[in-house]
Short mmCIF file of C-alpha atoms in Angstrom, two decimals:
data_model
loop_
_atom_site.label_atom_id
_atom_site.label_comp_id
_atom_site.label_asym_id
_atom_site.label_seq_id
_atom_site.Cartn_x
_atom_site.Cartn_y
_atom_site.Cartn_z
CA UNK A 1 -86.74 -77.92 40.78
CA UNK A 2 -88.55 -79.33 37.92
CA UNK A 3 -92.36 -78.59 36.66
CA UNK A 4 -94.38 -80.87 34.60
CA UNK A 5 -97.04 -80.41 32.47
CA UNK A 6 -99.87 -82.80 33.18
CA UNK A 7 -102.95 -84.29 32.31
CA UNK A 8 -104.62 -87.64 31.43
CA UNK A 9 -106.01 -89.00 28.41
CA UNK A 10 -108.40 -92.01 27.51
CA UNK A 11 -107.54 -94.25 24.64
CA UNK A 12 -109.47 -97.26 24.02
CA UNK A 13 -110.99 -99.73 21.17
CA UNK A 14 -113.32 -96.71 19.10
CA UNK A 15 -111.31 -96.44 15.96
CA UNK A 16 -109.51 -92.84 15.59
CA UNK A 17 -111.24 -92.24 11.57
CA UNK A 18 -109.24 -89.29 9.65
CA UNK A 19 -109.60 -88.20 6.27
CA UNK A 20 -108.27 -90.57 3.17
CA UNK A 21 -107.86 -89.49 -0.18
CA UNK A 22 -110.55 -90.84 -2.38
CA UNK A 23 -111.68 -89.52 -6.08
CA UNK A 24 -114.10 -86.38 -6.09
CA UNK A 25 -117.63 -87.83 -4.84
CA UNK A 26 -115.96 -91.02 -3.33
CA UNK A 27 -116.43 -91.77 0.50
CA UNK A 28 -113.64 -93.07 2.06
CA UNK A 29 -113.87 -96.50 3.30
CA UNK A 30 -112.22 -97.97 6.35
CA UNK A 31 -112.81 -100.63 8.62
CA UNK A 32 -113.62 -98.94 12.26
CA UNK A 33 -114.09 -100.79 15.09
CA UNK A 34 -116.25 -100.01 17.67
CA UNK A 35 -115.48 -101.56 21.37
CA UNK A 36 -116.48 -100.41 24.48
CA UNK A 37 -112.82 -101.03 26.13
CA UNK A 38 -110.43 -98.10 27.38
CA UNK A 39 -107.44 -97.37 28.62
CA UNK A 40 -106.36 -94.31 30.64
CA UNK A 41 -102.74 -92.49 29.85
CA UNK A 42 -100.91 -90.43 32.83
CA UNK A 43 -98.82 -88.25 31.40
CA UNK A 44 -95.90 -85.41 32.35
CA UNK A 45 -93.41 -83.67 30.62
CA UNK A 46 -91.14 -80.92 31.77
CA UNK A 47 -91.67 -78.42 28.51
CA UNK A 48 -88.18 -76.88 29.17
CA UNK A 49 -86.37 -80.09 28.73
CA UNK A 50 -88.69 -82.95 27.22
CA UNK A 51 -88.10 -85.15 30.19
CA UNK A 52 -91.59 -87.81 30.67
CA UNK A 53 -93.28 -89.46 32.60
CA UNK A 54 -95.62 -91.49 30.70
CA UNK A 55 -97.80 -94.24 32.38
CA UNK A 56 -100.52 -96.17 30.67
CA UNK A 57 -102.81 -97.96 33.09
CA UNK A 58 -106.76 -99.62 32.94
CA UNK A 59 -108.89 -96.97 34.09
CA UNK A 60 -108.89 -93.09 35.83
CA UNK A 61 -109.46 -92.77 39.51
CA UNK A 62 -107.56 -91.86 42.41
CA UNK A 63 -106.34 -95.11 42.71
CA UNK A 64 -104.04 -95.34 39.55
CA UNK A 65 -103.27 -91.40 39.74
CA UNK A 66 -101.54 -92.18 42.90
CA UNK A 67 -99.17 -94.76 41.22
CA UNK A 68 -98.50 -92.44 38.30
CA UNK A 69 -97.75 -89.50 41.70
CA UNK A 70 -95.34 -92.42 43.20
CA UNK A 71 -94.03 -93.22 39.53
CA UNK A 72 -92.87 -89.36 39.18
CA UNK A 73 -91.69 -89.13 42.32
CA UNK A 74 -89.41 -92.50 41.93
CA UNK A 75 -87.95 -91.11 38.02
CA UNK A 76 -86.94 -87.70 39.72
CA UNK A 77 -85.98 -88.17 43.41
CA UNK A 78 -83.28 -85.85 43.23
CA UNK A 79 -85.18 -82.51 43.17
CA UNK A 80 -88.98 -80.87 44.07
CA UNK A 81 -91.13 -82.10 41.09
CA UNK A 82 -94.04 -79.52 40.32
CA UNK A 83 -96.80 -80.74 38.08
CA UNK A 84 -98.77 -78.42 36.49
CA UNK A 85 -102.16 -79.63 36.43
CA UNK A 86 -106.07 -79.04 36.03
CA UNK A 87 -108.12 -78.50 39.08
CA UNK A 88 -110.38 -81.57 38.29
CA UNK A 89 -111.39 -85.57 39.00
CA UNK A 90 -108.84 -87.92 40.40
CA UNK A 91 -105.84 -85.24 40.50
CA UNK A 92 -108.03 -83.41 43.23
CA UNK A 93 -109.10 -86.27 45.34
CA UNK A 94 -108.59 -85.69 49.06
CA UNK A 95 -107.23 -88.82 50.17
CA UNK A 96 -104.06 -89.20 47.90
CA UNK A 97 -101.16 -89.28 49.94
CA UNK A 98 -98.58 -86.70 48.06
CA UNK A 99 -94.59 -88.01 47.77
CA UNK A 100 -92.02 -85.26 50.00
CA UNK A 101 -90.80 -84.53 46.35
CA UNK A 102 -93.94 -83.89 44.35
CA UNK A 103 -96.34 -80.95 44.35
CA UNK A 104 -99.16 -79.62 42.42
CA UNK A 105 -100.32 -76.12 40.90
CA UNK A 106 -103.65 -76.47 39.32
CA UNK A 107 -105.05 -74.20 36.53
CA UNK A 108 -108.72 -74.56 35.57
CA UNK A 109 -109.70 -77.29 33.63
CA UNK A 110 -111.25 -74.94 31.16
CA UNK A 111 -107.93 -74.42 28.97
CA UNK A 112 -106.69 -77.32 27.66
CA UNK A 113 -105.23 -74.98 24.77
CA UNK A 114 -103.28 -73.88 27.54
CA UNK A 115 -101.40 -77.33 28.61
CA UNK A 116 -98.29 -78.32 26.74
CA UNK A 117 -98.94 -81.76 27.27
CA UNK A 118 -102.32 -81.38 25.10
CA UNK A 119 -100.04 -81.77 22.03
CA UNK A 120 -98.32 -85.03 23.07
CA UNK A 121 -102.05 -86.13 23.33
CA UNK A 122 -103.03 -84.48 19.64
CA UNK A 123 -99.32 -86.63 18.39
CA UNK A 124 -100.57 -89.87 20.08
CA UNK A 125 -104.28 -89.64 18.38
CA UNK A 126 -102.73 -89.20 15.67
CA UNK A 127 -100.50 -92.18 15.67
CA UNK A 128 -103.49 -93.98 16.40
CA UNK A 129 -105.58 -92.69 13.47
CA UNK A 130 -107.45 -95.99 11.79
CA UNK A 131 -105.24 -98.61 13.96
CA UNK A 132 -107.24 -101.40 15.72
CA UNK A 133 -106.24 -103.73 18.17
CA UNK A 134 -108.41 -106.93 19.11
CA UNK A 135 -108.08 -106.82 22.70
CA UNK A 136 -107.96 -104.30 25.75
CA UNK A 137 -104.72 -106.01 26.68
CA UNK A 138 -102.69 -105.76 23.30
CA UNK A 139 -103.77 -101.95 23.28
CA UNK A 140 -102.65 -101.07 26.77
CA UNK A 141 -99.31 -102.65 25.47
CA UNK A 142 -98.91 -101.25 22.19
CA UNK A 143 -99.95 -97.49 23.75
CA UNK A 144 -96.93 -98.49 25.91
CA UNK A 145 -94.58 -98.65 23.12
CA UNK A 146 -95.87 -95.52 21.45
CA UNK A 147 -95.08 -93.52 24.63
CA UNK A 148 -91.73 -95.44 25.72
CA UNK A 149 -90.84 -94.52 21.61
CA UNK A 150 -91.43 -90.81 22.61
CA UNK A 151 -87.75 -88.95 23.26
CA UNK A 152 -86.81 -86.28 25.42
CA UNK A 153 -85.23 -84.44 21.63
CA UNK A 154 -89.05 -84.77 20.58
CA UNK A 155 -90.48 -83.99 23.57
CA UNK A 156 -89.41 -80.24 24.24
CA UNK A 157 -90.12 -78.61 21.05
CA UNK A 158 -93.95 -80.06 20.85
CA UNK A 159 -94.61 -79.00 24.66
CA UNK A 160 -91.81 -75.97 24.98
CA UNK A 161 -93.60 -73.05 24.00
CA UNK A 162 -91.05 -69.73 24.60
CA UNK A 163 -93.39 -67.82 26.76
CA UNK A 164 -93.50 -70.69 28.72
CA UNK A 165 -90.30 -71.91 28.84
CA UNK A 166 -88.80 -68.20 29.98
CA UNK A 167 -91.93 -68.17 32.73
CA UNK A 168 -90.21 -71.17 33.62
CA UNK A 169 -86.20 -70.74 34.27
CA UNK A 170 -87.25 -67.55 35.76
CA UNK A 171 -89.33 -69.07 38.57
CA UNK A 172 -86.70 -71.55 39.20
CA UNK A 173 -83.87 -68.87 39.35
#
């Protein structure tokens, strides 16, 4: 048995602006760039090992959730995949057929703190911080190298907190 951490994230064409140093009194300047284009990111991680699934696709609906549920199911088919997820939009839809080796267990979507995954998120906004990208297309594919780029060695100490991590190898023991 395995259990993921999951959530989704929306990146897109508003430029990412964090602080620059500048001499006392300056501003900082930067070009920003402001386009009404996203992206959506599927993301889960298994906190006690660092192993991903990390899918980048146009938008968030049922629809693309259910290829990120089949994309899980197809990187792991060898044991029962649990992803640990919040109780809210396309993750909760009714007619998403569920692969035999996939299940859910929802937590409200009022903790984010609470998610492991959050972090990968807070590291990805991060790389992002004053990058632009002309076009929809060229960011959906440069996201995708960002996230391929992300190791399993990485992986587990930003989402393996120890309370978690024990919770975890004693529920599958």
């Amino acid at each position: 048995m395995r259990v993921f951490s999951h959530d989704e994230r929306r990146v897109g064409g508003l430029t990412v602006r964090r602080r620059r140093l500048t001499a006392a009194g300056v501003q900082p300047v930067g070009p920003v760039q402001h386009v009404c284009a996203w992206c959506s990111v599927y993301g889960a991680v298994a906190p006690s090992t660092g192993e991903r699934v990390l899918l980048e696709r146009p938008s968030l609906n049922a629809d693309m959730f259910q290829i990120f549920l089949n994309a899980v199911a197809q990187a792991f088919p060898d044991r029962l995949n649990i992803l640990l997820l919040d109780t809210r939009g396309a993750p909760t839809a009714q007619r998403l057929p569920w692969p035999a080796n996939v299940r859910c267990l929802g937590w409200p979507p009022s903790c984010p703190q609470l998610n492991p995954i959050e972090r990968v998120w807070r590291e990805l906004t991060e790389a992002l911080a004053w990058w632009q990208c002309p076009a929809l297309a060229a960011h959906l594919i440069s996201v995708g190298d960002l996230l391929q780029a992300y190791a399993a060695s990485t992986l587990q100490p930003l989402t393996g907190a120890t309370s978690l991590v024990e919770a975890l190898h004693a529920l599958s023991s």
